[in-house]
Coordinates of C-alpha atoms (C1' of nucleotides) in Angstrom, one line a residue:
Chain A
X23 CA 74.2 77.3 112.1
X24 CA 76.4 78.0 109.1
X25 CA 79.4 79.0 111.1
X26 CA 79.6 75.7 113.1
X27 CA 82.7 74.6 111.1
X28 CA 84.6 77.7 112.0
X29 CA 83.5 77.7 115.6
X30 CA 85.0 74.2 116.1
X31 CA 88.4 75.9 116.0
X32 CA 89.1 78.2 118.9
X33 CA 89.7 81.8 118.2
X34 CA 92.9 81.5 120.0
X35 CA 94.1 79.0 117.4
X36 CA 93.3 81.4 114.5
X37 CA 95.1 84.1 116.3
X38 CA 98.2 82.0 117.0
X39 CA 98.2 81.1 113.3
X40 CA 98.6 84.8 112.5
X41 CA 101.4 85.5 114.9
X42 CA 103.4 82.2 115.0
X43 CA 107.1 82.9 114.6
X44 CA 106.7 86.6 115.3
X45 CA 107.6 87.6 111.8
X46 CA 105.9 87.6 108.5
X47 CA 107.9 85.0 106.7
X48 CA 107.2 82.4 109.4
X49 CA 103.5 83.2 109.4
X50 CA 101.6 81.8 106.5
X51 CA 98.2 83.3 107.4
X52 CA 99.5 86.8 107.6
X53 CA 101.4 86.2 104.5
X54 CA 98.3 85.2 102.6
X55 CA 96.1 87.9 104.1
X56 CA 98.6 90.5 103.3
X57 CA 98.1 89.9 99.6
X58 CA 94.3 90.4 100.0
X59 CA 94.5 93.4 102.2
X60 CA 95.2 95.9 99.5
X61 CA 92.7 98.6 98.7
X62 CA 91.7 97.1 95.3
X63 CA 92.1 93.3 95.7
X64 CA 88.7 92.5 97.1
X65 CA 87.0 94.7 94.6
X66 CA 88.7 93.2 91.6
X67 CA 88.1 89.7 93.0
X68 CA 84.4 90.6 93.2
X69 CA 84.4 91.8 89.6
X70 CA 86.2 88.7 88.3
X71 CA 84.0 86.4 90.3
X72 CA 81.1 87.7 88.3
X73 CA 82.7 87.0 84.9
X74 CA 86.1 87.2 83.2
X75 CA 87.0 90.7 82.1
X76 CA 89.6 92.3 79.9
X77 CA 92.0 95.0 81.2
X78 CA 90.1 97.9 79.6
X79 CA 86.8 96.6 80.8
X80 CA 88.0 96.5 84.4
X81 CA 89.4 100.0 84.1
X82 CA 86.0 101.3 82.9
X83 CA 84.2 99.2 85.5
X84 CA 86.2 100.7 88.4
X85 CA 86.6 104.3 87.3
X86 CA 88.6 105.4 90.3
X87 CA 91.4 102.9 90.1
X88 CA 94.5 104.2 88.3
X89 CA 95.8 102.2 85.4
X90 CA 99.0 101.7 87.4
X91 CA 97.3 100.1 90.4
X92 CA 95.1 98.0 88.2
X93 CA 98.1 96.6 86.5
X94 CA 99.9 96.0 89.7
X95 CA 97.0 94.5 91.7
X96 CA 96.1 92.1 88.8
X97 CA 99.8 91.1 88.7
X98 CA 99.8 90.4 92.5
X99 CA 96.6 88.4 92.3
X100 CA 98.0 86.5 89.4
X101 CA 101.2 85.8 91.3
X102 CA 99.3 84.4 94.2
X103 CA 97.4 82.1 91.9
X104 CA 93.9 83.7 92.2
X105 CA 93.8 85.1 88.7
X106 CA 94.6 83.7 85.3
X107 CA 95.9 86.1 82.6
X108 CA 95.4 85.2 79.0
X109 CA 96.6 87.2 76.0
X110 CA 94.7 86.8 72.8
X111 CA 96.7 87.5 69.6
X112 CA 94.2 90.0 68.2
X113 CA 95.4 93.3 66.8
X114 CA 96.0 95.1 69.1
X115 CA 96.3 92.1 71.5
X116 CA 93.7 91.8 74.1
X117 CA 94.2 90.4 77.6
X118 CA 91.6 88.6 79.6
X119 CA 91.6 88.1 83.3
X120 CA 89.6 85.4 85.0
X121 CA 89.5 83.6 88.4
X122 CA 91.4 80.3 88.8
X123 CA 89.9 77.5 90.9
X124 CA 92.0 78.8 93.8
X125 CA 90.6 82.3 93.2
X126 CA 87.0 81.0 93.3
X127 CA 87.7 79.1 96.4
X128 CA 89.2 82.1 98.1
X129 CA 86.4 84.4 96.9
X130 CA 83.9 82.1 98.6
X131 CA 85.5 82.8 101.9
X132 CA 85.9 86.5 101.1
X133 CA 82.3 86.7 100.2
X134 CA 81.2 86.2 103.8
X135 CA 82.9 89.4 104.7
X136 CA 81.5 91.3 101.7
X137 CA 78.1 90.1 102.6
X138 CA 78.5 91.2 106.2
X139 CA 79.6 94.6 105.0
X140 CA 76.6 95.0 102.8
X141 CA 74.3 93.9 105.7
X142 CA 75.9 96.1 108.3
X143 CA 77.1 99.2 106.6
X144 CA 74.6 101.4 108.3
X145 CA 75.7 100.1 111.7
X146 CA 79.3 101.0 110.8
X147 CA 78.3 104.3 109.3
X148 CA 76.3 105.1 112.4
X149 CA 79.1 104.2 114.8
X150 CA 81.4 106.4 112.8
X151 CA 79.0 109.3 112.9
X152 CA 78.5 108.9 116.7
X153 CA 82.2 108.7 117.2
X154 CA 83.0 111.8 115.2
X155 CA 80.3 113.7 116.9
X156 CA 81.8 112.8 120.3
X157 CA 85.3 113.9 119.3
X158 CA 84.1 117.2 117.9
Chain B
X30 CA 76.7 73.3 102.9
X31 CA 77.6 76.2 105.1
X32 CA 77.8 78.7 102.3
X33 CA 74.2 78.2 101.2
X34 CA 73.1 81.5 102.6
X35 CA 75.7 83.4 100.7
X36 CA 75.1 81.5 97.5
X37 CA 71.5 82.6 97.5
X38 CA 72.7 86.0 96.4
X39 CA 74.2 86.1 93.0
X40 CA 77.8 87.2 92.7
X41 CA 76.7 89.9 90.4
X42 CA 74.7 91.5 93.2
X43 CA 77.6 91.5 95.6
X44 CA 79.8 93.0 92.9
X45 CA 77.2 95.7 92.1
X46 CA 77.0 96.5 95.8
X47 CA 80.7 97.3 95.6
X48 CA 80.5 99.6 92.6
X49 CA 77.1 101.3 92.8
X50 CA 77.4 104.9 92.3
X51 CA 80.9 104.8 90.9
X52 CA 82.5 106.5 93.9
X53 CA 83.4 105.6 97.4
X54 CA 80.9 107.7 99.3
X55 CA 78.0 106.2 97.4
X56 CA 79.2 102.6 97.9
X57 CA 78.7 101.4 101.5
X58 CA 80.3 98.0 100.9
X59 CA 83.6 99.5 99.7
X60 CA 83.4 102.0 102.4
X61 CA 83.2 99.3 105.1
X62 CA 85.7 97.0 103.4
X63 CA 88.2 99.9 103.1
X64 CA 88.4 100.1 106.9
X65 CA 89.2 96.5 107.2
X66 CA 91.7 96.3 104.3
X67 CA 94.6 97.8 106.2
X68 CA 97.7 95.8 106.9
X69 CA 97.1 95.4 110.6
X70 CA 93.3 95.5 111.0
X71 CA 92.6 91.8 110.7
X72 CA 95.5 90.9 112.8
X73 CA 94.3 93.1 115.7
X74 CA 90.8 91.9 115.3
X75 CA 92.0 88.3 115.6
X76 CA 94.0 89.2 118.7
X77 CA 91.0 91.0 120.4
X78 CA 88.7 88.3 119.4
X79 CA 90.7 86.0 121.6
X80 CA 90.4 88.3 124.6
X81 CA 90.6 92.0 125.6
X82 CA 94.1 93.4 125.6
X83 CA 95.8 96.5 126.8
X84 CA 97.8 98.7 124.6
X85 CA 101.2 97.6 125.7
X86 CA 100.1 93.9 125.6
X87 CA 99.1 94.3 121.9
X88 CA 102.4 96.0 121.2
X89 CA 104.3 93.1 122.7
X90 CA 102.0 90.6 121.0
X91 CA 102.6 92.0 117.6
X92 CA 106.2 92.9 117.7
X93 CA 106.5 94.2 114.2
X94 CA 103.8 96.8 114.4
X95 CA 105.0 100.3 115.1
X96 CA 103.5 102.1 118.1
X97 CA 102.3 104.7 115.7
X98 CA 100.3 102.3 113.5
X99 CA 99.0 100.4 116.6
X100 CA 97.5 103.7 117.9
X101 CA 96.1 104.6 114.6
X102 CA 94.6 101.2 113.6
X103 CA 93.0 100.9 117.0
X104 CA 91.6 104.4 116.6
X105 CA 90.1 103.5 113.3
X106 CA 88.7 100.2 114.5
X107 CA 87.1 102.1 117.4
X108 CA 85.7 104.7 115.1
X109 CA 84.0 102.1 113.0
X110 CA 82.5 100.6 116.1
X111 CA 84.4 97.3 116.2
X112 CA 86.5 98.0 119.2
X113 CA 85.7 99.5 122.6
X114 CA 88.4 101.5 124.4
X115 CA 88.3 101.8 128.1
X116 CA 90.7 103.8 130.3
X117 CA 91.3 102.6 133.8
X118 CA 92.4 105.3 136.3
X119 CA 95.4 103.4 137.6
X120 CA 98.7 105.1 138.0
X121 CA 99.9 105.3 135.3
X122 CA 96.5 104.9 133.6
X123 CA 96.0 101.7 131.6
X124 CA 93.8 101.4 128.5
X125 CA 92.0 98.2 127.6
X126 CA 90.7 97.4 124.1
X127 CA 88.0 94.9 123.5
X128 CA 85.6 93.9 120.8
X129 CA 82.1 95.3 120.7
X130 CA 79.1 93.2 119.6
X131 CA 79.5 94.7 116.1
X132 CA 83.2 93.7 116.2
X133 CA 82.4 90.2 117.2
X134 CA 79.8 89.9 114.5
X135 CA 82.2 91.2 111.9
X136 CA 85.0 88.9 113.1
X137 CA 82.8 85.9 112.5
X138 CA 82.6 86.9 108.8
X139 CA 86.3 87.7 108.7
X140 CA 87.2 84.4 110.3
X141 CA 86.1 82.5 107.2
X142 CA 88.8 84.3 105.3
X143 CA 91.4 83.7 107.9
X144 CA 90.4 80.1 108.1
X145 CA 90.8 79.8 104.3
X146 CA 94.2 81.4 104.5
X147 CA 95.3 78.9 107.0
X148 CA 94.0 76.0 105.0
X149 CA 95.4 77.1 101.7
X150 CA 98.6 79.0 102.4
X151 CA 100.7 76.3 100.8
X152 CA 98.7 76.5 97.6
X153 CA 99.3 80.3 97.5
X154 CA 102.9 79.9 98.3
X155 CA 103.2 77.3 95.7
X156 CA 101.6 79.5 93.1
X157 CA 103.9 82.3 94.0
X158 CA 107.0 80.2 93.7
X159 CA 105.9 78.8 90.3
X160 CA 105.1 82.3 89.1
X161 CA 108.4 83.7 90.2
X162 CA 110.3 80.9 88.6
X163 CA 108.5 81.5 85.3
X164 CA 109.3 85.2 85.4
X165 CA 113.0 84.7 86.1
Chain C
dG20 C1' 99.8 107.6 52.9
dG21 C1' 98.4 110.5 56.7
dG22 C1' 95.3 111.0 60.5
dT23 C1' 92.6 108.8 64.2
dG24 C1' 91.4 105.2 67.3
dT25 C1' 92.2 101.0 70.0
dT26 C1' 94.8 97.8 72.7
dG27 C1' 97.5 97.1 77.4
dG28 C1' 100.7 98.6 79.4
dT29 C1' 105.2 101.6 81.4
dC30 C1' 107.5 106.0 83.1
dT31 C1' 107.9 110.0 85.8
dC32 C1' 106.7 113.0 89.3
dA33 C1' 103.9 114.5 93.3
dA34 C1' 101.1 113.2 97.3
dA35 C1' 99.9 110.2 100.9
dA36 C1' 100.7 106.5 104.0
dA37 C1' 103.7 103.8 106.8
dG38 C1' 107.9 102.6 109.5
dA39 C1' 111.7 104.0 112.9
dG40 C1' 112.7 106.0 116.8
dA41 C1' 113.1 110.0 120.0
dC42 C1' 110.4 112.3 123.3
dC43 C1' 106.7 113.3 126.9
dA44 C1' 103.9 113.7 131.5
dG45 C1' 102.7 111.6 135.7
dC46 C1' 103.3 108.8 139.3
dA47 C1' 105.4 104.5 142.1
dC48 C1' 109.0 102.4 143.9
dT49 C1' 113.6 102.4 145.8
Chain D
dA15 C1' 117.2 111.7 143.0
dG16 C1' 117.1 108.1 139.8
dT17 C1' 114.6 104.4 137.3
dG18 C1' 110.6 102.3 135.3
dC19 C1' 106.1 101.8 133.6
dT20 C1' 101.9 103.7 131.3
dG21 C1' 100.0 105.1 126.5
dG22 C1' 100.7 107.9 123.6
dT23 C1' 102.6 112.0 120.2
dC24 C1' 106.2 114.3 117.1
dT25 C1' 109.5 114.2 113.5
dC26 C1' 112.0 112.3 109.9
dT27 C1' 112.8 108.8 106.3
dT28 C1' 111.2 105.4 103.2
dT29 C1' 107.6 103.1 100.8
dT30 C1' 103.3 103.0 98.5
dT31 C1' 99.8 105.2 95.9
dG32 C1' 97.8 108.4 92.6
dA33 C1' 97.7 111.4 88.3
dG34 C1' 98.8 111.6 84.0
dA35 C1' 101.9 111.7 80.0
dC36 C1' 103.8 108.6 76.9
dC37 C1' 104.5 104.3 73.9
dA38 C1' 104.3 100.6 69.8
dA39 C1' 101.7 98.2 66.7
dC40 C1' 98.2 97.7 63.9
dA41 C1' 93.2 98.8 61.7
dC42 C1' 90.2 101.6 59.6
dC43 C1' 89.0 105.6 56.9
dC44 C1' 89.7 108.7 53.2

DNA sequence: GGGTGTTGGTCTCAAAAAGAGACCAGCACT
DNA sequence: AGTGCTGGTCTCTTTTTGAGACCAACACCC
């Protein structure tokens, strides 16, 4: 079973790792997860996991992200060490974003969740439809 | 290697699964991920993965969540089929939240990411510190 | 040399989401 | 009668996000 490594740790431990200290600054796991829980983070990670992209390419690739949020999300990902930003001295200068080793490592863990989402989206959509019908 | 199953699919495919159609409603993966990318979702999932909890217990367990966001996040998790809500006719009535099978299945995938966060938080914190020092 | 296009942003303003905290009904217990 | 506990909701303020205008610098074209 591919989840054996994870299962060796009790769920309680993972939970405690998220709440230890009671506040964010004392809880590293929450601190890290926070940076990934934005609306665009996982999407941009998935894009950059495929290949490095330039700013404008990413903007065209994800048409419904605002330029402002693209800038900011890339900045945050870079700050947390997942993404490398390189400016090429062309005219006008172009900027390439790529995953760091840390970013690739993180994406491997994230990918399980993306995979699950792809495999189970109809179950989720079904649950949502049933729920909404019941509330109506 | 425990990630072999995932690696069988190309990263490109996962990425395409997140962008197909160009908008949210046509992209199931983004639709599902969206529901999990909130600030509190993963934390509450981790808590409920440990054991079922009542509303007030969760509130005490996560002291820095507002009652308003606790209500709403649990509602969303319930709507997407991850969480079961049961009202017991005590006086005053108590409400218990627990994971569904779908929720447990999803948490298994999520746990990889939580695990990674726990293992690598010092790398992330280090990257952040270095970055901030460079910007100063 | 003047007009147009490209680059990767920033700035402002409006809309949406989140946080803080008061408030509520219903009943038990004292 | 007063107090407490339950799981919420309501309102108000602050923060975050979204939409879109604007920018400098240069290249290319004529």
